[in-house]
Tab-separated table of C-alpha atoms in Angstrom:
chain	number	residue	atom	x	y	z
A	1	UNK	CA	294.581	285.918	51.884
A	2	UNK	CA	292.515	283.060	53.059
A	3	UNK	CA	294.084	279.338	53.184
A	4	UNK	CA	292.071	276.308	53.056
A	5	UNK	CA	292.436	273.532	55.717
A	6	UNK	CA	290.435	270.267	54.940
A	7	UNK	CA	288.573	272.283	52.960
A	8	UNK	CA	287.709	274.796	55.409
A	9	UNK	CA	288.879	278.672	54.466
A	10	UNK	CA	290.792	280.157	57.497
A	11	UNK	CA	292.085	283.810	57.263
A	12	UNK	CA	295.519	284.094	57.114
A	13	UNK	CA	295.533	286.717	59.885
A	14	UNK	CA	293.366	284.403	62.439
A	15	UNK	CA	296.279	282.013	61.203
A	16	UNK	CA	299.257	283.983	62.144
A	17	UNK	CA	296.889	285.760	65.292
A	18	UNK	CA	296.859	282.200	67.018
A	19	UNK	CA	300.865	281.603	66.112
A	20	UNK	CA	301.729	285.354	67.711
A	21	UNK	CA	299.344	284.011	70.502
A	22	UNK	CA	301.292	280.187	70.968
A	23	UNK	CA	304.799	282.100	70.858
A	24	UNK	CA	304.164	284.813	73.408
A	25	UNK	CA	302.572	282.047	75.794
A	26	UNK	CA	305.714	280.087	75.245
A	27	UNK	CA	307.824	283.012	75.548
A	28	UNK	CA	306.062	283.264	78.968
A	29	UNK	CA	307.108	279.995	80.138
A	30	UNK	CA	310.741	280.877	80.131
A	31	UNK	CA	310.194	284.384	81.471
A	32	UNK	CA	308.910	283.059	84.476
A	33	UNK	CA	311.897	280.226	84.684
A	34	UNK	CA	314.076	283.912	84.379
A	35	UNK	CA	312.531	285.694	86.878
A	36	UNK	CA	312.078	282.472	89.589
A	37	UNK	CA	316.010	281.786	88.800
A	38	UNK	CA	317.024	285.529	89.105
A	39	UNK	CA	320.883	285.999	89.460
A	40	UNK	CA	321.216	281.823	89.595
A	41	UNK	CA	322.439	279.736	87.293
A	42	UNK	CA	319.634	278.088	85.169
A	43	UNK	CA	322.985	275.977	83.527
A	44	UNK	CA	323.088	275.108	79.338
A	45	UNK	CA	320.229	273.465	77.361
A	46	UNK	CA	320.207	270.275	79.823
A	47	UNK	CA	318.590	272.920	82.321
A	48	UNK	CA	315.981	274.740	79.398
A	49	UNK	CA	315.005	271.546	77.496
A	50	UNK	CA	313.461	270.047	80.159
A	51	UNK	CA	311.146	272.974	80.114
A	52	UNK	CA	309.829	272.838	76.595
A	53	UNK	CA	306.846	270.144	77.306
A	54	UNK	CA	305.597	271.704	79.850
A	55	UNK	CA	305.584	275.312	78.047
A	56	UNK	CA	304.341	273.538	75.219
A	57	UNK	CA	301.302	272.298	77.247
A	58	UNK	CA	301.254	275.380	78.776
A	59	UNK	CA	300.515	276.966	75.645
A	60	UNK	CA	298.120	274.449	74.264
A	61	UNK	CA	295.728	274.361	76.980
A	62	UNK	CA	295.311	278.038	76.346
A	63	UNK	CA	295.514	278.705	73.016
A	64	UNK	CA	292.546	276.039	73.365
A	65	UNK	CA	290.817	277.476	75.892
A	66	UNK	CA	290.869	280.706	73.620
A	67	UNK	CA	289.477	279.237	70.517
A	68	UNK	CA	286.568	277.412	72.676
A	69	UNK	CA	285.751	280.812	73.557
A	70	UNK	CA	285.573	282.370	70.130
A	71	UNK	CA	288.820	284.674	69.818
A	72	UNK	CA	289.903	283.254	66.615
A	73	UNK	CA	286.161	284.138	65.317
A	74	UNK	CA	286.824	286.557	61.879
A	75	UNK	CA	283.547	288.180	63.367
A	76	UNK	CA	284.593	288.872	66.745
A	77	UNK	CA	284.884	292.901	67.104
A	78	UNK	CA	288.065	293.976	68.966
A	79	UNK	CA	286.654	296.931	71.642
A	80	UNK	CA	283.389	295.435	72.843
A	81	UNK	CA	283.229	294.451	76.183
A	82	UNK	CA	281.880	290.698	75.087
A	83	UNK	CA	285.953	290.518	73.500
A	84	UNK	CA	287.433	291.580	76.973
A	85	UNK	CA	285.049	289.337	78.773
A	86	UNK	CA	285.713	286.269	76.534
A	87	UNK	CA	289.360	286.950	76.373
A	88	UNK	CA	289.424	287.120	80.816
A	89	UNK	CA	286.961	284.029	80.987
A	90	UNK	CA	289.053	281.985	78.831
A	91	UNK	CA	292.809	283.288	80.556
A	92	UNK	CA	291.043	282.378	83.406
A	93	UNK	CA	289.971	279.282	83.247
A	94	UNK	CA	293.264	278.042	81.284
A	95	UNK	CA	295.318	279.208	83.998
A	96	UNK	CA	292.657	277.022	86.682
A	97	UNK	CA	293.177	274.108	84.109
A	98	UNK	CA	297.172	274.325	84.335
A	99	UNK	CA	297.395	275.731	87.889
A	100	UNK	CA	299.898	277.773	86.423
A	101	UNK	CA	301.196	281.864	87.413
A	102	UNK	CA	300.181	284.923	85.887
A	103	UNK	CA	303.040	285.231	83.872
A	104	UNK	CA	303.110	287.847	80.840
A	105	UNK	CA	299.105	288.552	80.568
A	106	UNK	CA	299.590	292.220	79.774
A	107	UNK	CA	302.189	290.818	77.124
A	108	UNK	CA	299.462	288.436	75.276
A	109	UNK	CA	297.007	291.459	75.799
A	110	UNK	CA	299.432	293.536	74.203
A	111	UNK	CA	301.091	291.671	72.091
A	112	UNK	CA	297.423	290.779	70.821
A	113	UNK	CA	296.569	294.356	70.331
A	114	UNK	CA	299.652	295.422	68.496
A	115	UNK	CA	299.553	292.051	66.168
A	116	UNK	CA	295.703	293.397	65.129
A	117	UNK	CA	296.957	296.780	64.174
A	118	UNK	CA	300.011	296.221	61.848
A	119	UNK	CA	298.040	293.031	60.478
A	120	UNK	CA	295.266	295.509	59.123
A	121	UNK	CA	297.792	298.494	57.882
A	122	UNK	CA	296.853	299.626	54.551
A	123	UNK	CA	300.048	298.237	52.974
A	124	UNK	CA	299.466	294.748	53.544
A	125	UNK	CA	295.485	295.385	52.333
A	126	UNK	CA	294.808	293.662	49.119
A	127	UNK	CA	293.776	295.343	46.080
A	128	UNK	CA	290.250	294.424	44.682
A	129	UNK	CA	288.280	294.758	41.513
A	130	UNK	CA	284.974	293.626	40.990
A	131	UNK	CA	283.448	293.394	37.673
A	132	UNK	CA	279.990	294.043	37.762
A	133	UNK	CA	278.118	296.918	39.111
A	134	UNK	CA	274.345	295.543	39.708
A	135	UNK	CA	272.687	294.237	42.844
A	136	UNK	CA	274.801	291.084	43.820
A	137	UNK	CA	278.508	293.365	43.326
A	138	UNK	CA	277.356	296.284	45.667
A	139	UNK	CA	276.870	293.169	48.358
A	140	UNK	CA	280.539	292.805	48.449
A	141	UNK	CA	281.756	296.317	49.968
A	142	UNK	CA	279.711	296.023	52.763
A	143	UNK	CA	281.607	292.748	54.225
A	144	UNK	CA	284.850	293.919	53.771
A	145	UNK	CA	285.000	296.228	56.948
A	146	UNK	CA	282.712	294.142	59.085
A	147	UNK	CA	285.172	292.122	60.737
A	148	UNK	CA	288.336	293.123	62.258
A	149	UNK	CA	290.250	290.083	61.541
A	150	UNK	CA	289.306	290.367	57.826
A	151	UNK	CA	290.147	294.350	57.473
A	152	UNK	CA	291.994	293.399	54.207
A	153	UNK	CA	290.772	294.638	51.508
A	154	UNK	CA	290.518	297.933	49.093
A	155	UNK	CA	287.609	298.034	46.973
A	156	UNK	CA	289.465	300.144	43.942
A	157	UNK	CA	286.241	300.411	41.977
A	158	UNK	CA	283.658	298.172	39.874
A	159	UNK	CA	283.537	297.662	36.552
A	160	UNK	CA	280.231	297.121	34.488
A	161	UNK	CA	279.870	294.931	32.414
A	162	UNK	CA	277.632	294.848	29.669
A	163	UNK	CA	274.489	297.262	29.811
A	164	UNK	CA	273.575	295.981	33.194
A	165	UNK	CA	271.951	298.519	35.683
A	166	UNK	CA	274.124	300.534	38.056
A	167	UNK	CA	273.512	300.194	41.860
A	168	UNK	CA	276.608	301.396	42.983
A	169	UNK	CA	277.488	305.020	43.293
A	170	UNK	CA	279.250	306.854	40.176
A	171	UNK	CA	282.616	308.117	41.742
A	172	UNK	CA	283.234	304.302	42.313
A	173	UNK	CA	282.905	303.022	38.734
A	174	UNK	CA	285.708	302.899	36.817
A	175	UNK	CA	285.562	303.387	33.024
A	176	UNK	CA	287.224	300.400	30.720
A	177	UNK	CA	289.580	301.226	28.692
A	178	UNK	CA	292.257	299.103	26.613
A	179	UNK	CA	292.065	295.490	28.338
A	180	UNK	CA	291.069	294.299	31.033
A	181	UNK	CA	294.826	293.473	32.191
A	182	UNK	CA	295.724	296.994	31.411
A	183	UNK	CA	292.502	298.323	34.176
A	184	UNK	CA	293.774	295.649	36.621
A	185	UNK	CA	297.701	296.800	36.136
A	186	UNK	CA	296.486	300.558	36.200
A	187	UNK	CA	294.808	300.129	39.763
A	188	UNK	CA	297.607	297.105	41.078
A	189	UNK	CA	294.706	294.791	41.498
A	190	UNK	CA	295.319	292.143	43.299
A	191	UNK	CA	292.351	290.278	43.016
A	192	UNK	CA	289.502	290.333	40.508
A	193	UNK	CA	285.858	288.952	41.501
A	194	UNK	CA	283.897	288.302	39.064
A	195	UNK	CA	280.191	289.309	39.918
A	196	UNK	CA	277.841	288.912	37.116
A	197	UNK	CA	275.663	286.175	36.355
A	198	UNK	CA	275.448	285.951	32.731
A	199	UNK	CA	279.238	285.911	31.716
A	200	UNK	CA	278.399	285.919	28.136
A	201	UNK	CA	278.156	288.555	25.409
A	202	UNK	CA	278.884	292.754	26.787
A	203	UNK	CA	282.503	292.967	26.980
A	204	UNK	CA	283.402	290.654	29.778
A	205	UNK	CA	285.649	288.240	28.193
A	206	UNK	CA	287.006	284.797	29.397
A	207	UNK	CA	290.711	285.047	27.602
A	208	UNK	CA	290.495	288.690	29.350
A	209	UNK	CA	290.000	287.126	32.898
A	210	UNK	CA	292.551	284.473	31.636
A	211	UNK	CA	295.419	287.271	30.859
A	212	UNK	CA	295.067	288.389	34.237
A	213	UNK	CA	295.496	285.030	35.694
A	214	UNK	CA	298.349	284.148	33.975
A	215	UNK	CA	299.974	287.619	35.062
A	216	UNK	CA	299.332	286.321	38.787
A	217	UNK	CA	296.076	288.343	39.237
A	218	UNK	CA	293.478	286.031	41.260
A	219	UNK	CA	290.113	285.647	39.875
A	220	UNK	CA	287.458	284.742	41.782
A	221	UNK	CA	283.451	284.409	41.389
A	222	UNK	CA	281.545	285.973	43.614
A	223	UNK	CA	279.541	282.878	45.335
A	224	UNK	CA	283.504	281.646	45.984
A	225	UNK	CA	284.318	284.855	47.282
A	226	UNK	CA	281.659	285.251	50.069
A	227	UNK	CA	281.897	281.228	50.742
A	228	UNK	CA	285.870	281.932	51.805
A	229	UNK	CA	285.407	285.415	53.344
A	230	UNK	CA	281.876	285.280	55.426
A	231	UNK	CA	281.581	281.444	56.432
A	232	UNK	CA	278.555	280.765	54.454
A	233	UNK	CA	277.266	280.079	50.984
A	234	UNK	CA	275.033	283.191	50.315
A	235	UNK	CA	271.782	281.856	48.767
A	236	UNK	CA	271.644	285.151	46.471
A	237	UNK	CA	274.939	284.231	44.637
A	238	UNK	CA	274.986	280.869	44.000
A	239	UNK	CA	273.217	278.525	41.074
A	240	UNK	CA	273.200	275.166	40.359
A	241	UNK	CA	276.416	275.103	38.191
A	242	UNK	CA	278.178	276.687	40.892
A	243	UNK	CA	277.207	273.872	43.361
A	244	UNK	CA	277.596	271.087	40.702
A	245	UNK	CA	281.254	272.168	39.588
A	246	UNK	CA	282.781	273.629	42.632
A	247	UNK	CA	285.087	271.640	45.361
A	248	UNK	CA	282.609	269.984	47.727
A	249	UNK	CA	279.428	268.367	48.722
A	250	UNK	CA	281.889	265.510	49.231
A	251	UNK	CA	280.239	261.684	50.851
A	252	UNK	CA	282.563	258.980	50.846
A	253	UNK	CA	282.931	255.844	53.246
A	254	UNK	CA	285.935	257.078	54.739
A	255	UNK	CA	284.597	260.051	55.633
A	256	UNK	CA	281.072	258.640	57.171
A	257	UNK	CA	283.293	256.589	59.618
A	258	UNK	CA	285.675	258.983	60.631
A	259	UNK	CA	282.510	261.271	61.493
A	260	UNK	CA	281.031	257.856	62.921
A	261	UNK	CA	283.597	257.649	65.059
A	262	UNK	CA	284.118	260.782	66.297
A	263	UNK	CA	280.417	260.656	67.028
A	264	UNK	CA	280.498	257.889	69.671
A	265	UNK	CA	283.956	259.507	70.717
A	266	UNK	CA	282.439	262.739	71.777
A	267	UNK	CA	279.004	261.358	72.795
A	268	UNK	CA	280.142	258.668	75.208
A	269	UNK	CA	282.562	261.154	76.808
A	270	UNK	CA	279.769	263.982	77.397
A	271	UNK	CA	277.533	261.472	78.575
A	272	UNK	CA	279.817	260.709	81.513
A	273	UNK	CA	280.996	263.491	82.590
A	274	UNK	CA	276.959	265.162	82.230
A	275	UNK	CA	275.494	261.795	84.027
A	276	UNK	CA	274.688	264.317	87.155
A	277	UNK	CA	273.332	266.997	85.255
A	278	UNK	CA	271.006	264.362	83.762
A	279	UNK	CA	269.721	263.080	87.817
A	280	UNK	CA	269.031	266.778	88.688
A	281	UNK	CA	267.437	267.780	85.769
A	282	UNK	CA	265.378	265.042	86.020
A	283	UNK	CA	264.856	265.496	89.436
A	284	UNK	CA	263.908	268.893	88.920
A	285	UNK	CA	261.032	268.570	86.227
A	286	UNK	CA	259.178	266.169	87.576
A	287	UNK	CA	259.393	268.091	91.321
A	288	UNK	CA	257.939	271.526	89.572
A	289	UNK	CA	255.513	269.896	85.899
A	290	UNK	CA	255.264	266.527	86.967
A	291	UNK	CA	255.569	263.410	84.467
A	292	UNK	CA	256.838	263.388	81.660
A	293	UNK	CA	260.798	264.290	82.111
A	294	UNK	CA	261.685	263.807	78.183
A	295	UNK	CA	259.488	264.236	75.042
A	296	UNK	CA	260.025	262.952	71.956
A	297	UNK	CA	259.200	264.913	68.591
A	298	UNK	CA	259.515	263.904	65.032
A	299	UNK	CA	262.386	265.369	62.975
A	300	UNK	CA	263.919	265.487	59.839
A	301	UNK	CA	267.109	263.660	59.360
A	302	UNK	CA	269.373	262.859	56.336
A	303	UNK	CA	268.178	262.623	52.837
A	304	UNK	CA	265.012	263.664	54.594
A	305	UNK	CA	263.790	260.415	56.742
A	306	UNK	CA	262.043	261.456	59.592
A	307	UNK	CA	263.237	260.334	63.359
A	308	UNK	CA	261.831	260.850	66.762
A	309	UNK	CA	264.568	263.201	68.559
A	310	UNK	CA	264.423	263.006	72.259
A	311	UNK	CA	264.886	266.144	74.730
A	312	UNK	CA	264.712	267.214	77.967
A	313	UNK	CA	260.709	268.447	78.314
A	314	UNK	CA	261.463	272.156	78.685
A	315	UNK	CA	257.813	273.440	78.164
A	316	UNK	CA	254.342	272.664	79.251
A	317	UNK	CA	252.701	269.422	78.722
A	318	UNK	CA	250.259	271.065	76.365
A	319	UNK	CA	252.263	273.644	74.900
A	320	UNK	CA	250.579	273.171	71.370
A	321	UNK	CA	247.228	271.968	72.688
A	322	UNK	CA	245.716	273.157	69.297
A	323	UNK	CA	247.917	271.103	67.490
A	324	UNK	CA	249.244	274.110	65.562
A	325	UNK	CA	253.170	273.859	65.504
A	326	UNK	CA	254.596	277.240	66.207
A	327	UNK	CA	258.486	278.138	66.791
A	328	UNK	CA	260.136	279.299	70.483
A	329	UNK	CA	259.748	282.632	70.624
A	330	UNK	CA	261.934	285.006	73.402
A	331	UNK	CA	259.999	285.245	77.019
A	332	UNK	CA	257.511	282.217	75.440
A	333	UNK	CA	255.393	281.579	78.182
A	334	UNK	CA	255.039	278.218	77.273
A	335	UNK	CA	258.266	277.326	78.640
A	336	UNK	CA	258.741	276.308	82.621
A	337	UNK	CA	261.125	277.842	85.129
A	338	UNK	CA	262.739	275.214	84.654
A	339	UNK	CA	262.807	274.916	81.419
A	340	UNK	CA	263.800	278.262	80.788
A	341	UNK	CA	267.217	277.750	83.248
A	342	UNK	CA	268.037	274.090	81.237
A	343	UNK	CA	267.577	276.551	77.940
A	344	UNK	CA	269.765	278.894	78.727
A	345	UNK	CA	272.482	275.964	79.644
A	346	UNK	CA	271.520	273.844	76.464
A	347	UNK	CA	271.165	270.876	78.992
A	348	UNK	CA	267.461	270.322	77.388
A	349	UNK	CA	269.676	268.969	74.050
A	350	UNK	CA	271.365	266.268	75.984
A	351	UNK	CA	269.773	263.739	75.529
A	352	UNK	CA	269.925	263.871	71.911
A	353	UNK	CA	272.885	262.160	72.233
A	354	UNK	CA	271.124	259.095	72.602
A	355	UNK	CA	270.152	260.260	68.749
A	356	UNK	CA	273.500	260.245	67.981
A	357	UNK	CA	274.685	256.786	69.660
A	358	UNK	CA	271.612	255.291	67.439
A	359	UNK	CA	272.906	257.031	64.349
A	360	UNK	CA	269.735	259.350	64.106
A	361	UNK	CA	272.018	262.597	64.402
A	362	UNK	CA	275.497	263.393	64.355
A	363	UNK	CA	277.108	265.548	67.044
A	364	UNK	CA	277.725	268.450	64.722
A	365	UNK	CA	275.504	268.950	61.876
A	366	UNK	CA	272.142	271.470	60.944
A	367	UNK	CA	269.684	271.663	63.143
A	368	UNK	CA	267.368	269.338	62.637
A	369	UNK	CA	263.453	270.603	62.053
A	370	UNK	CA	260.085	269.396	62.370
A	371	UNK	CA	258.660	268.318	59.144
A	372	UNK	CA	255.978	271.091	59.214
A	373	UNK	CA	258.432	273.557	59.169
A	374	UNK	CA	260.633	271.823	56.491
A	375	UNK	CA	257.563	271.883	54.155
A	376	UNK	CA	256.813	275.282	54.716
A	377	UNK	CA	260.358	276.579	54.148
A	378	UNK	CA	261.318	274.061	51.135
A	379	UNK	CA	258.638	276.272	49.401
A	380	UNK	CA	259.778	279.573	50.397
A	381	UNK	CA	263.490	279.139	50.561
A	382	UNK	CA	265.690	277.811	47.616
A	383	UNK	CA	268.076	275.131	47.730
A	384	UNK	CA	266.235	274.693	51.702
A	385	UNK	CA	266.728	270.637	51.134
A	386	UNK	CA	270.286	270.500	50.648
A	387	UNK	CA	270.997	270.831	54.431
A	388	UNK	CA	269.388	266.967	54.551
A	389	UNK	CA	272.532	265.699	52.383
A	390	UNK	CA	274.371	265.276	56.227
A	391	UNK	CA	272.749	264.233	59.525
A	392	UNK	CA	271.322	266.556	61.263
A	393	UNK	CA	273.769	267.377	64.509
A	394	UNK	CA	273.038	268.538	68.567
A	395	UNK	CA	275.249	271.542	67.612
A	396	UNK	CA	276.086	272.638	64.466
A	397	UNK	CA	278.281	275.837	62.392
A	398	UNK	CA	275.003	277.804	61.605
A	399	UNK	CA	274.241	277.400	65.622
A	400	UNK	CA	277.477	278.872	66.672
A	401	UNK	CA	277.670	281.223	63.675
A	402	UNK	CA	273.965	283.085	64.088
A	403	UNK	CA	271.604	283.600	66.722
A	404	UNK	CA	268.610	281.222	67.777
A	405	UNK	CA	266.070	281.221	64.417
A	406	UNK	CA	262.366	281.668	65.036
A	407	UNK	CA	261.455	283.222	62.084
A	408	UNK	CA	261.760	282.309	57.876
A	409	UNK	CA	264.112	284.853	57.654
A	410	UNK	CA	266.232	283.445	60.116
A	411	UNK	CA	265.854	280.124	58.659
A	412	UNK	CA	267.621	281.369	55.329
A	413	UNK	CA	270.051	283.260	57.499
A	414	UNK	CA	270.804	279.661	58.756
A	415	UNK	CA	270.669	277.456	55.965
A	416	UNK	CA	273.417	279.750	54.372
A	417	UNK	CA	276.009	278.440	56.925
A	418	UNK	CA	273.861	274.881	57.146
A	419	UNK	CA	275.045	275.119	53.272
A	420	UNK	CA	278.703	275.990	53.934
A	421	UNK	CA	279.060	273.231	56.506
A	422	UNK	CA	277.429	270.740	53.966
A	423	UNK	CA	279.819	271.359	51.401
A	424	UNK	CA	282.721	271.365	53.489
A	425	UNK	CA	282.090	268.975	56.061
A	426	UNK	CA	285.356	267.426	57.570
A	427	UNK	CA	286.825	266.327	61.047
A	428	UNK	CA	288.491	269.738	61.348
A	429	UNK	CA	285.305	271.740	61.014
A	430	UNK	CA	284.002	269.598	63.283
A	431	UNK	CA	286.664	270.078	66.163
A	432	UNK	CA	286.520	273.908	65.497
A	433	UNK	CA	282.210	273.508	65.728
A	434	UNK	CA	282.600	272.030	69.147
A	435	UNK	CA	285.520	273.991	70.547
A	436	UNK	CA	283.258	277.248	69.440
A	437	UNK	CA	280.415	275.627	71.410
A	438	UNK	CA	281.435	276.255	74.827
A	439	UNK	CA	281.509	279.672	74.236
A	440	UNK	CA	278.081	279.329	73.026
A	441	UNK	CA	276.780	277.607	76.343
A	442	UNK	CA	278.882	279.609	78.821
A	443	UNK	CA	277.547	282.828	77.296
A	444	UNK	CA	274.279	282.139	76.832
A	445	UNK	CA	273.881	282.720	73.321
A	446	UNK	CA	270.319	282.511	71.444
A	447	UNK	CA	268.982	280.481	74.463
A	448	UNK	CA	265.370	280.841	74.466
């Protein structure tokens, strides 16, 4: 089951994961007031209410540390050392933040472990059956295992719809008989997704789907369904229909000055506290390349108006000497030593937020491009423009969601999440964008 915060879909597991998570740290708290007091007298509740705040803080500063390093992510996999690593780093550094003991870690670790299993038993999977059997409904098996925080669901078979070609295997069709209410009670389908694109004629039928709603069956389309389960809108499944009727792609005033001001919140506080990062850097490029520390480049902003973004210089003075724009590629050996060190930090992109205090950019947002790039990949990918309906941001969901892009394929792996975060742009997605960018900085991820 997902549920949708500010119009942001969040697992119900992750949900629940992060309560199990605030209640053991808690829990921790007054275990260690237990075992410091042992065979004392700790008194009534005018002794333990005193200690609420601070195992409320307690809690808090880790359960933030955790999410800044990516352990509410639906895509994180539980066995991989990255998940131990992330999960000591961030334990770690909460417990330097509160200068607190080491009180119950095996107990989060375990209680962590044991949450994951019973969360994904089969009896609390849900039921699923997709009608459709071509190309776009075979794309929807494949998802539902990738993730262990999103282990949830039984594919119980596909059903075809009108004479539409096959491309899943035979043992998994299922043969229609009756109504479609009768298939779905049959196979106790919980859910139904609907993954077809012409809904008309064949025997798919709207009061059908409507029984089944009515009898408490969800129904869902299929660009809906990967929007709420993967964290992007999958350029395959949508149209324009889908983007015209469904719940987003929201701009209002209110909106553009909350964002505003979280902007110059964020900005003016990461200025300060990176003012001596910005002295050595400086101090540091013109020692080993010489003059000039920053370059400016022309970009692509919102509803497409071009700006000059400004950046640490990172590469050689004539890097593209021919004129011939070309995208970072891994080991480029265009870029300085240091350059390559600044990369791998992200301290290069600092001084876009001089962008941002002009209005240029917004702290979270897509990535923004040059305009040679934009013109090649407007013709090859669909729907590429839509990311220029917000301003383009120094961090952004597709950049802590995928992998540095150097490629066109990349760039539609991109715009897919550029999309999501488009349509559902709020203050929360932006909090969870920039807790989920530390972890992207402190472990070094696409830097290139």
């Amino acid at each position: 089951m997902m549920i949708r915060i500010f119009k942001h879909y969040l697992p119900i597991q992750i949900i629940l994961l992060a309560a199990v998570d605030v209640l053991i740290l808690i829990g921790s708290m007054y275990l260690g007031v237990e075992v410091r007091f042992i065979g004392g007298d700790l008194g009534g509740p005018e002794t333990i209410l005193p200690i609420w705040p601070k195992a409320g803080s307690y809690a808090a500063v880790i359960f933030t540390v955790m999410a800044a390093m990516g352990l509410y992510q639906r895509d994180l996999f539980e066995g991989r050392w990255e998940y131990y690593a992330r999960f000591m780093m961030s334990y770690a550094i909460g417990l330097i933040a509160m200068l607190a003991l080491f009180y119950l870690f095996p107990g989060l670790f375990l209680g962590r472990g044991v949450f994951l299993r019973v969360i994904n038993h089969d009896i609390l999977r849900q039921r699923v059956l997709v009608l459709g059997a071509g190309s776009r409904a075979v794309q929807i098996e494949p998802i539902l295992h990738k993730n262990f925080l999103s282990r949830k669901f039984d594919v119980v078979g596909y059903l075809p719809v009108g004479a539409s070609h096959s491309a899943v295997a035979p043992e998994k069709i299922i043969k229609y008989e009756g109504s479609l209410l009768a298939v779905a009670t049959r196979y106790q389908v919980d859910e139904i997704i609907v993954a077809v694109r012409e809904r008309r004629g064949g025997n798919l039928s709207m009061e059908e789907l409507l029984e089944c709603k009515l009898e408490g069956i969800d129904v869902v389309d299929l660009s809906s369904f990967f929007e709420r389960e993967t964290g992007h809108v999958q350029l395959d499944s949508v149209n324009p229909s889908w983007m015209v009727f469904s719940d987003g792609f929201c701009r209002t005033s209110v909106r553009n000055l909350i964002k505003r001001i979280f902007d110059m919140a964020v900005s003016t506080t990461l200025l300060l506290v990176t003012l001596p990062a910005f002295v050595i850097t400086a101090a540091l490029i013109a020692f080993e390349s010489g003059l000039p520390i920053f370059y400016r480049q022309v970009r692509i902003g919102e509803c497409g108006r071009p700006f000059h973004v400004l950046k640490f210089r990172s590469m050689q003075t004539d890097a593209e000497r021919d004129g011939v724009p070309r995208w970072a590629k891994q080991g480029d050996s265009r870029i300085t030593r240091v350059g390559r060190v600044i990369r791998q930090l992200r301290i290069d992109e600092l001084p876009q937020l001089f962008n941002v205090m002009r209005g240029d950019m917004s702290f979270v947002g897509p990535r923004p491009e040059r305009p040679f790039f934009v013109r090649e990949l407007e013709k090859q990918i669909p729907y590429y423009s839509s990311r220029h309906t917000v301003k383009p941001g120094i961090t952004g969901w597709a950049q802590v969601r995928y992998p540095y892009g150097a490629s066109v394929d990349d760039a539609r792996e991109k715009l897919q999440y550029d999309l999501y975060y488009a349509k559902n742009h709020s203050l929360f997605l932006d909090v969870i964008v920039l807790l989920q960018t530390a972890q992207v900085v402190l472990m070094g991820k696409g830097a290139r």
